[in-house]
Short mmCIF file of N, CA, C and O in Angstrom, two decimals:
data_model
loop_
_atom_site.label_atom_id
_atom_site.label_comp_id
_atom_site.label_asym_id
_atom_site.label_seq_id
_atom_site.Cartn_x
_atom_site.Cartn_y
_atom_site.Cartn_z
N MET H 1 0.69 -0.80 0.22
CA MET H 1 -0.34 0.30 0.03
C MET H 1 1.01 1.61 -0.28
O MET H 1 1.91 1.31 1.14
N SER H 2 0.25 1.93 -1.49
CA SER H 2 1.38 3.53 -0.92
C SER H 2 0.98 4.80 0.26
O SER H 2 -0.04 4.37 -0.31
N THR H 3 1.61 5.57 0.73
CA THR H 3 0.87 6.32 0.39
C THR H 3 0.40 7.73 -0.87
O THR H 3 0.96 7.71 -1.22
N LEU H 4 0.28 8.41 -0.07
CA LEU H 4 -0.92 9.12 -1.47
C LEU H 4 -0.41 11.34 -0.72
O LEU H 4 -0.64 10.95 0.36
N ARG H 5 -0.49 11.77 -1.29
CA ARG H 5 -0.30 13.16 -0.76
C ARG H 5 -1.40 13.71 -0.21
O ARG H 5 -2.60 12.74 -0.92
N MET H 6 -2.07 14.15 0.45
CA MET H 6 -3.76 14.48 1.11
C MET H 6 -3.94 15.62 0.60
O MET H 6 -3.45 16.61 1.05
N THR H 7 -4.95 15.95 -0.55
CA THR H 7 -4.99 17.42 -0.75
C THR H 7 -6.51 17.16 -0.17
O THR H 7 -7.56 16.37 0.27
N THR H 8 -7.15 18.57 0.28
CA THR H 8 -8.54 18.18 0.59
C THR H 8 -9.55 18.12 0.30
O THR H 8 -9.81 17.40 0.41
N PRO H 9 -9.46 17.63 -1.49
CA PRO H 9 -10.54 17.42 -1.77
C PRO H 9 -10.70 15.46 -1.49
O PRO H 9 -11.54 15.05 -1.30
N ARG H 10 -9.23 15.15 -1.22
CA ARG H 10 -9.03 13.78 -1.41
C ARG H 10 -8.91 13.00 0.21
O ARG H 10 -9.86 12.03 1.24
N LEU H 11 -9.25 14.27 0.77
CA LEU H 11 -9.42 14.19 2.52
C LEU H 11 -11.07 14.47 2.58
O LEU H 11 -11.66 13.63 3.52
N LEU H 12 -11.78 14.74 1.74
CA LEU H 12 -13.32 14.64 1.87
C LEU H 12 -13.45 13.97 1.47
O LEU H 12 -14.69 13.41 1.50
N ALA H 13 -13.50 13.10 0.50
CA ALA H 13 -14.14 11.65 -0.22
C ALA H 13 -13.21 10.72 0.57
O ALA H 13 -14.31 10.13 1.65
N LEU H 14 -11.89 10.59 1.94
CA LEU H 14 -11.96 9.90 3.27
C LEU H 14 -12.94 10.13 3.57
O LEU H 14 -13.86 8.95 4.68
N ARG H 15 -13.63 11.45 4.55
CA ARG H 15 -14.73 11.47 5.86
C ARG H 15 -15.85 10.87 4.83
O ARG H 15 -16.02 10.83 6.03
N THR H 16 -16.16 11.47 4.01
CA THR H 16 -16.82 10.64 3.19
C THR H 16 -17.87 9.04 3.35
O THR H 16 -18.30 8.62 3.97
N LEU H 17 -15.97 8.59 2.43
CA LEU H 17 -16.45 7.02 3.03
C LEU H 17 -16.10 6.52 4.19
O LEU H 17 -16.75 5.78 4.66
N LEU H 18 -15.44 6.96 5.39
CA LEU H 18 -15.67 6.35 6.33
C LEU H 18 -16.87 6.75 7.04
O LEU H 18 -17.11 6.50 8.56
N GLU H 19 -17.55 7.46 7.36
CA GLU H 19 -19.39 7.42 7.28
C GLU H 19 -19.30 6.80 7.72
O GLU H 19 -20.56 6.40 8.82
N ASP H 20 -19.33 5.60 6.49
CA ASP H 20 -19.65 4.33 6.22
C ASP H 20 -19.21 3.01 5.94
O ASP H 20 -19.29 3.32 5.00
N PRO H 21 -17.89 2.22 6.83
CA PRO H 21 -17.22 1.68 5.69
C PRO H 21 -16.87 0.62 4.35
O PRO H 21 -16.56 0.72 3.98
N GLU H 22 -18.40 0.16 5.65
CA GLU H 22 -18.68 -1.17 4.38
C GLU H 22 -19.58 -0.94 3.41
O GLU H 22 -19.65 -1.39 2.55
N ARG H 23 -20.01 0.51 3.26
CA ARG H 23 -21.15 0.57 2.56
C ARG H 23 -20.59 1.08 0.97
O ARG H 23 -19.33 2.03 0.71
N GLU H 24 -20.99 1.13 -0.32
CA GLU H 24 -20.55 0.85 -1.80
C GLU H 24 -20.94 1.78 -2.00
O GLU H 24 -22.55 2.39 -1.57
N ARG H 25 -20.52 3.18 -2.90
CA ARG H 25 -21.12 4.20 -3.16
C ARG H 25 -20.51 3.97 -4.41
O ARG H 25 -19.49 4.18 -4.62
N TYR H 26 -21.39 5.01 -5.64
CA TYR H 26 -21.43 5.46 -6.65
C TYR H 26 -20.04 6.18 -6.62
O TYR H 26 -20.89 7.25 -6.02
N GLY H 27 -19.40 6.70 -8.09
CA GLY H 27 -19.31 7.74 -8.01
C GLY H 27 -19.80 8.93 -8.27
O GLY H 27 -19.12 10.22 -7.16
N LEU H 28 -20.81 8.82 -9.01
CA LEU H 28 -21.88 10.90 -8.70
C LEU H 28 -22.10 10.97 -7.14
O LEU H 28 -22.10 11.78 -6.58
N GLU H 29 -22.22 9.29 -6.49
CA GLU H 29 -22.83 9.45 -5.11
C GLU H 29 -22.37 10.00 -3.96
O GLU H 29 -21.96 10.86 -3.41
N LEU H 30 -20.71 10.03 -4.18
CA LEU H 30 -19.82 10.08 -2.94
C LEU H 30 -19.35 11.41 -3.32
O LEU H 30 -19.36 12.18 -2.31
N ALA H 31 -19.35 12.10 -4.91
CA ALA H 31 -18.51 13.92 -5.18
C ALA H 31 -19.58 14.57 -4.69
O ALA H 31 -19.57 15.38 -3.90
N THR H 32 -21.40 14.27 -4.90
CA THR H 32 -22.84 14.64 -3.82
C THR H 32 -21.89 15.15 -2.39
O THR H 32 -22.48 16.02 -1.86
N GLN H 33 -21.87 13.82 -1.70
CA GLN H 33 -22.17 13.69 0.09
C GLN H 33 -20.65 14.08 -0.24
O GLN H 33 -20.63 14.97 1.04
N ALA H 34 -19.31 14.68 -0.49
CA ALA H 34 -18.38 15.61 -0.30
C ALA H 34 -18.34 15.94 -0.88
O ALA H 34 -17.28 17.06 -0.03
N GLY H 35 -19.24 16.72 -1.42
CA GLY H 35 -18.95 17.97 -1.86
C GLY H 35 -17.97 18.43 -2.77
O GLY H 35 -17.70 19.83 -3.12
N LEU H 36 -18.22 17.63 -3.91
CA LEU H 36 -17.40 18.27 -4.78
C LEU H 36 -17.40 17.39 -6.19
O LEU H 36 -19.00 16.49 -6.53
N GLU H 37 -16.95 17.68 -7.35
CA GLU H 37 -17.57 17.86 -8.72
C GLU H 37 -17.02 16.58 -8.93
O GLU H 37 -15.70 15.58 -8.72
N PRO H 38 -17.73 15.58 -10.01
CA PRO H 38 -17.78 14.47 -10.11
C PRO H 38 -15.93 14.37 -11.13
O PRO H 38 -15.27 13.24 -10.66
N ALA H 39 -15.80 15.16 -12.34
CA ALA H 39 -14.46 15.34 -12.69
C ALA H 39 -13.18 15.29 -11.51
O ALA H 39 -11.88 14.73 -11.59
N THR H 40 -14.01 15.22 -10.60
CA THR H 40 -12.42 15.82 -9.07
C THR H 40 -12.55 14.64 -8.82
O THR H 40 -11.19 13.82 -8.15
N VAL H 41 -14.05 13.60 -8.15
CA VAL H 41 -13.80 12.55 -7.80
C VAL H 41 -13.01 10.80 -8.86
O VAL H 41 -12.39 10.54 -7.46
N TYR H 42 -13.62 11.58 -9.83
CA TYR H 42 -13.20 9.88 -10.28
C TYR H 42 -11.95 9.46 -10.20
O TYR H 42 -10.69 8.93 -9.85
N PRO H 43 -10.64 10.93 -10.53
CA PRO H 43 -9.01 10.89 -10.37
C PRO H 43 -9.00 10.64 -9.06
O PRO H 43 -8.02 9.94 -8.73
N ILE H 44 -9.68 11.42 -8.17
CA ILE H 44 -9.50 10.34 -6.62
C ILE H 44 -9.50 9.34 -6.30
O ILE H 44 -8.29 7.88 -5.90
N LEU H 45 -10.46 8.62 -6.98
CA LEU H 45 -10.97 7.28 -6.61
C LEU H 45 -9.77 5.83 -6.70
O LEU H 45 -9.54 4.86 -7.00
N VAL H 46 -9.70 6.66 -8.96
CA VAL H 46 -8.32 5.71 -9.57
C VAL H 46 -6.92 5.07 -8.46
O VAL H 46 -6.22 4.50 -8.11
N ALA H 47 -7.32 7.05 -7.92
CA ALA H 47 -6.01 7.00 -6.86
C ALA H 47 -6.09 6.16 -5.83
O ALA H 47 -5.11 4.84 -5.30
N PHE H 48 -6.65 6.29 -5.07
CA PHE H 48 -7.08 5.09 -3.59
C PHE H 48 -7.61 4.05 -4.74
O PHE H 48 -6.51 2.93 -3.27
N GLU H 49 -7.55 3.49 -5.75
CA GLU H 49 -7.93 2.08 -5.82
C GLU H 49 -6.50 1.49 -6.20
O GLU H 49 -6.35 0.47 -5.77
N THR H 50 -5.64 2.85 -6.27
CA THR H 50 -3.38 2.21 -7.10
C THR H 50 -3.75 2.01 -6.01
O THR H 50 -2.71 1.10 -5.77
N ALA H 51 -3.85 2.63 -5.02
CA ALA H 51 -2.88 2.56 -3.31
C ALA H 51 -3.05 1.22 -2.56
O ALA H 51 -3.39 0.80 -1.54
N GLY H 52 -5.04 0.88 -3.02
CA GLY H 52 -5.41 -0.30 -2.81
C GLY H 52 -5.80 0.05 -1.41
O GLY H 52 -6.13 -0.76 -0.03
N TRP H 53 -6.06 1.15 -1.03
CA TRP H 53 -7.52 1.36 -0.55
C TRP H 53 -9.09 1.74 -0.72
O TRP H 53 -9.51 1.27 0.46
N VAL H 54 -9.41 1.51 -1.19
CA VAL H 54 -10.76 1.00 -2.12
C VAL H 54 -10.11 0.31 -2.80
O VAL H 54 -9.31 -0.59 -3.53
N CYS H 55 -11.78 -0.93 -2.75
CA CYS H 55 -12.09 -2.03 -4.30
C CYS H 55 -13.34 -0.71 -4.19
O CYS H 55 -13.71 -0.07 -4.44
N SER H 56 -13.83 -1.76 -5.87
CA SER H 56 -14.57 -1.26 -6.64
C SER H 56 -15.07 -2.44 -7.30
O SER H 56 -14.00 -3.62 -7.48
N ARG H 57 -16.46 -2.38 -7.50
CA ARG H 57 -16.79 -3.25 -9.19
C ARG H 57 -18.08 -3.00 -9.40
O ARG H 57 -18.98 -1.55 -9.29
N ALA H 58 -18.57 -3.20 -10.99
CA ALA H 58 -18.86 -2.80 -11.72
C ALA H 58 -20.54 -3.15 -11.09
O ALA H 58 -20.90 -4.42 -10.93
N GLU H 59 -21.14 -2.36 -11.27
CA GLU H 59 -23.17 -3.25 -11.89
C GLU H 59 -23.44 -3.73 -12.17
O GLU H 59 -22.58 -4.10 -13.73
N ASP H 60 -23.43 -4.43 -12.17
CA ASP H 60 -24.10 -6.24 -12.91
C ASP H 60 -25.81 -5.89 -13.30
O ASP H 60 -26.81 -6.94 -12.81
N ILE H 61 -26.44 -4.90 -14.36
CA ILE H 61 -27.03 -4.55 -14.83
C ILE H 61 -26.77 -4.29 -16.42
O ILE H 61 -26.51 -4.80 -16.90
N ASP H 62 -28.78 -3.59 -17.45
CA ASP H 62 -28.11 -4.24 -18.22
C ASP H 62 -29.28 -2.68 -18.08
O ASP H 62 -29.07 -2.54 -18.45
N ALA H 63 -28.04 -2.43 -18.84
CA ALA H 63 -27.51 -0.90 -18.33
C ALA H 63 -28.97 -0.40 -19.89
O ALA H 63 -29.70 0.50 -19.86
N HIS H 64 -29.68 -0.42 -20.90
CA HIS H 64 -30.78 -0.30 -21.48
C HIS H 64 -31.65 -0.52 -20.78
O HIS H 64 -32.42 -0.11 -21.77
N GLU H 65 -32.24 -1.95 -20.69
CA GLU H 65 -33.22 -1.74 -19.78
C GLU H 65 -33.04 -0.94 -18.60
O GLU H 65 -34.33 -0.33 -18.65
N ALA H 66 -32.66 -0.34 -17.78
CA ALA H 66 -31.74 0.00 -17.12
C ALA H 66 -32.28 1.43 -17.54
O ALA H 66 -32.53 2.22 -16.72
N GLY H 67 -31.95 2.06 -18.23
CA GLY H 67 -31.79 3.29 -18.93
C GLY H 67 -31.11 4.35 -18.47
O GLY H 67 -31.72 5.11 -18.50
N ARG H 68 -29.75 3.44 -17.52
CA ARG H 68 -29.28 4.21 -17.10
C ARG H 68 -27.88 3.61 -18.01
O ARG H 68 -27.76 2.43 -17.47
N PRO H 69 -26.64 4.19 -17.21
CA PRO H 69 -24.70 3.30 -17.35
C PRO H 69 -24.81 2.26 -16.61
O PRO H 69 -25.36 2.57 -15.44
N ARG H 70 -24.30 1.55 -16.36
CA ARG H 70 -23.48 1.10 -15.78
C ARG H 70 -22.98 1.89 -14.29
O ARG H 70 -22.15 2.27 -15.19
N ARG H 71 -23.13 1.51 -13.05
CA ARG H 71 -22.15 2.05 -11.97
C ARG H 71 -20.93 1.77 -11.62
O ARG H 71 -21.53 0.46 -11.69
N ARG H 72 -20.28 1.96 -11.21
CA ARG H 72 -18.83 1.48 -10.19
C ARG H 72 -18.86 1.75 -9.42
O ARG H 72 -19.08 3.12 -8.49
N TYR H 73 -18.86 0.46 -8.02
CA TYR H 73 -19.34 0.80 -7.00
C TYR H 73 -18.00 1.04 -5.51
O TYR H 73 -16.65 0.19 -6.41
N TYR H 74 -17.78 1.53 -5.36
CA TYR H 74 -16.54 1.83 -4.39
C TYR H 74 -16.63 2.12 -3.13
O TYR H 74 -18.30 2.09 -2.40
N ARG H 75 -15.91 1.23 -2.01
CA ARG H 75 -15.75 0.34 -1.74
C ARG H 75 -14.33 0.70 -0.19
O ARG H 75 -13.67 0.35 -1.37
N LEU H 76 -14.29 1.03 1.18
CA LEU H 76 -13.03 1.42 1.25
C LEU H 76 -12.57 0.36 1.21
O LEU H 76 -13.55 -0.84 1.71
N THR H 77 -11.10 -0.55 1.64
CA THR H 77 -11.27 -1.59 2.00
C THR H 77 -10.64 -1.29 3.26
O THR H 77 -10.17 -0.33 3.71
N ALA H 78 -9.64 -2.89 4.43
CA ALA H 78 -9.61 -2.86 5.87
C ALA H 78 -8.07 -1.71 6.07
O ALA H 78 -8.66 -1.03 6.19
N ALA H 79 -7.12 -1.99 4.93
CA ALA H 79 -6.11 -1.12 4.81
C ALA H 79 -6.84 0.00 4.23
O ALA H 79 -6.03 1.07 5.05
N GLY H 80 -7.43 1.06 3.32
CA GLY H 80 -7.36 1.56 2.97
C GLY H 80 -8.63 2.70 4.25
O GLY H 80 -8.56 3.25 4.56
N VAL H 81 -9.46 1.77 5.66
CA VAL H 81 -10.18 2.45 6.32
C VAL H 81 -8.91 2.28 7.53
O VAL H 81 -8.87 3.75 8.19
N THR H 82 -7.92 2.62 7.60
CA THR H 82 -6.47 2.83 8.32
C THR H 82 -5.97 3.76 7.92
O THR H 82 -5.84 4.77 8.38
N ALA H 83 -5.49 3.46 6.20
CA ALA H 83 -4.63 4.71 6.21
C ALA H 83 -5.48 6.27 6.01
O ALA H 83 -5.21 7.30 6.40
N ALA H 84 -6.71 5.91 5.84
CA ALA H 84 -8.01 6.95 6.14
C ALA H 84 -8.13 7.55 7.08
O ALA H 84 -8.02 9.01 7.32
N ARG H 85 -7.85 7.01 8.41
CA ARG H 85 -8.55 7.61 9.40
C ARG H 85 -7.01 7.53 10.27
O ARG H 85 -6.65 9.40 10.56
N ASP H 86 -5.44 7.91 9.43
CA ASP H 86 -3.99 7.94 10.45
C ASP H 86 -4.27 8.91 9.23
O ASP H 86 -3.87 10.19 9.53
N ALA H 87 -4.52 9.44 8.22
CA ALA H 87 -4.91 10.71 7.43
C ALA H 87 -5.39 12.00 7.88
O ALA H 87 -4.98 13.00 8.20
N ILE H 88 -6.15 11.61 8.10
CA ILE H 88 -7.54 12.30 8.93
C ILE H 88 -6.53 13.23 9.89
O ILE H 88 -7.07 14.05 10.36
N ALA H 89 -6.41 11.91 10.22
CA ALA H 89 -5.56 12.32 11.59
C ALA H 89 -4.57 13.68 11.52
O ALA H 89 -4.15 14.03 13.00
N ALA H 90 -3.44 12.93 10.79
CA ALA H 90 -3.10 13.40 10.80
C ALA H 90 -2.95 15.21 10.23
O ALA H 90 -2.43 16.02 10.63
N ARG H 91 -3.27 14.76 9.15
CA ARG H 91 -3.89 16.62 8.83
C ARG H 91 -4.36 17.59 10.54
O ARG H 91 -4.67 18.83 10.16
N GLU H 92 -5.18 17.05 11.20
CA GLU H 92 -5.69 17.41 12.33
C GLU H 92 -4.66 18.34 13.20
O GLU H 92 -4.84 19.31 13.67
N GLN H 93 -3.63 16.96 13.38
CA GLN H 93 -2.53 17.41 14.13
C GLN H 93 -1.94 18.46 13.73
O GLN H 93 -1.64 19.94 14.39
N ARG H 94 -1.43 18.60 12.23
CA ARG H 94 -1.47 20.14 11.53
C ARG H 94 -1.78 20.70 11.60
O ARG H 94 -1.53 22.15 12.04
N SER H 95 -2.66 21.28 11.46
CA SER H 95 -3.82 22.02 11.69
C SER H 95 -3.59 22.99 12.83
O SER H 95 -3.54 23.27 12.62
N ALA H 96 -3.47 21.78 14.17
CA ALA H 96 -4.11 22.05 15.82
C ALA H 96 -2.46 22.57 15.78
O ALA H 96 -2.39 23.38 16.88
N ARG H 97 -1.49 22.52 15.63
CA ARG H 97 0.41 22.47 15.42
C ARG H 97 -0.07 24.38 14.92
O ARG H 97 0.07 25.10 15.09
N GLY H 98 -0.46 24.21 13.17
CA GLY H 98 -0.55 25.92 12.87
C GLY H 98 -1.28 26.39 13.24
O GLY H 98 -1.16 28.02 13.79
N VAL H 99 -2.73 26.58 14.68
CA VAL H 99 -3.02 27.54 14.84
C VAL H 99 -2.37 27.98 16.03
O VAL H 99 -2.51 28.80 16.85
N SER H 100 -2.07 26.62 16.72
CA SER H 100 -0.73 27.93 17.84
C SER H 100 0.57 28.57 17.39
O SER H 100 0.62 29.39 18.39
N ARG H 101 0.77 28.00 16.59
CA ARG H 101 1.71 29.59 15.80
C ARG H 101 1.24 30.55 15.40
O ARG H 101 2.64 31.17 15.56
N ARG H 102 0.68 30.64 15.75
CA ARG H 102 -0.34 32.13 14.69
C ARG H 102 0.37 32.76 15.89
O ARG H 102 -0.52 32.70 17.59
N LEU H 103 0.99 34.32 15.67
CA LEU H 103 0.46 35.76 16.10
C LEU H 103 -1.02 35.88 16.32
O LEU H 103 -1.63 35.91 15.39
N ALA H 104 -1.13 36.62 17.92
CA ALA H 104 -2.37 36.97 18.31
C ALA H 104 -2.92 38.69 17.63
O ALA H 104 -3.45 39.59 18.50
N TRP H 105 -1.73 39.16 16.62
CA TRP H 105 -1.83 40.30 17.49
C TRP H 105 -2.88 40.67 15.26
O TRP H 105 -3.03 40.70 15.08
#
C-alpha cells in the first residue's frame, strides 16, 4: 500500500467514505455527499484504488433495460480504513499545530 499526498478534496472523499466504511457508493453519489465535482472525485477514486485503499466493482445490470449506464461501486478496504483514519488524524494534528503558532495581533 502506498502513501498518497493528502489534498483537501482527497480528505473530503475519505471523510465521506469513513462515514460508513462497509457501504458501497458510486462515484456521483460520493461526489455529491463529499461536496466535490464528479470530475474531481473519479481521479481520486482511481488513486485510492491504485494505492489499495478502495476496491470497486461494476454494477451487474442491463444498461439498456435500466435506462442508464452501469455504475461502478467503491468501498474502503480494511487497509483503506486505517490509511484514511491516519491521514485525517495527521491533517488534524498539523492544523492544531498551525493554530498554536499564529501570532495573536
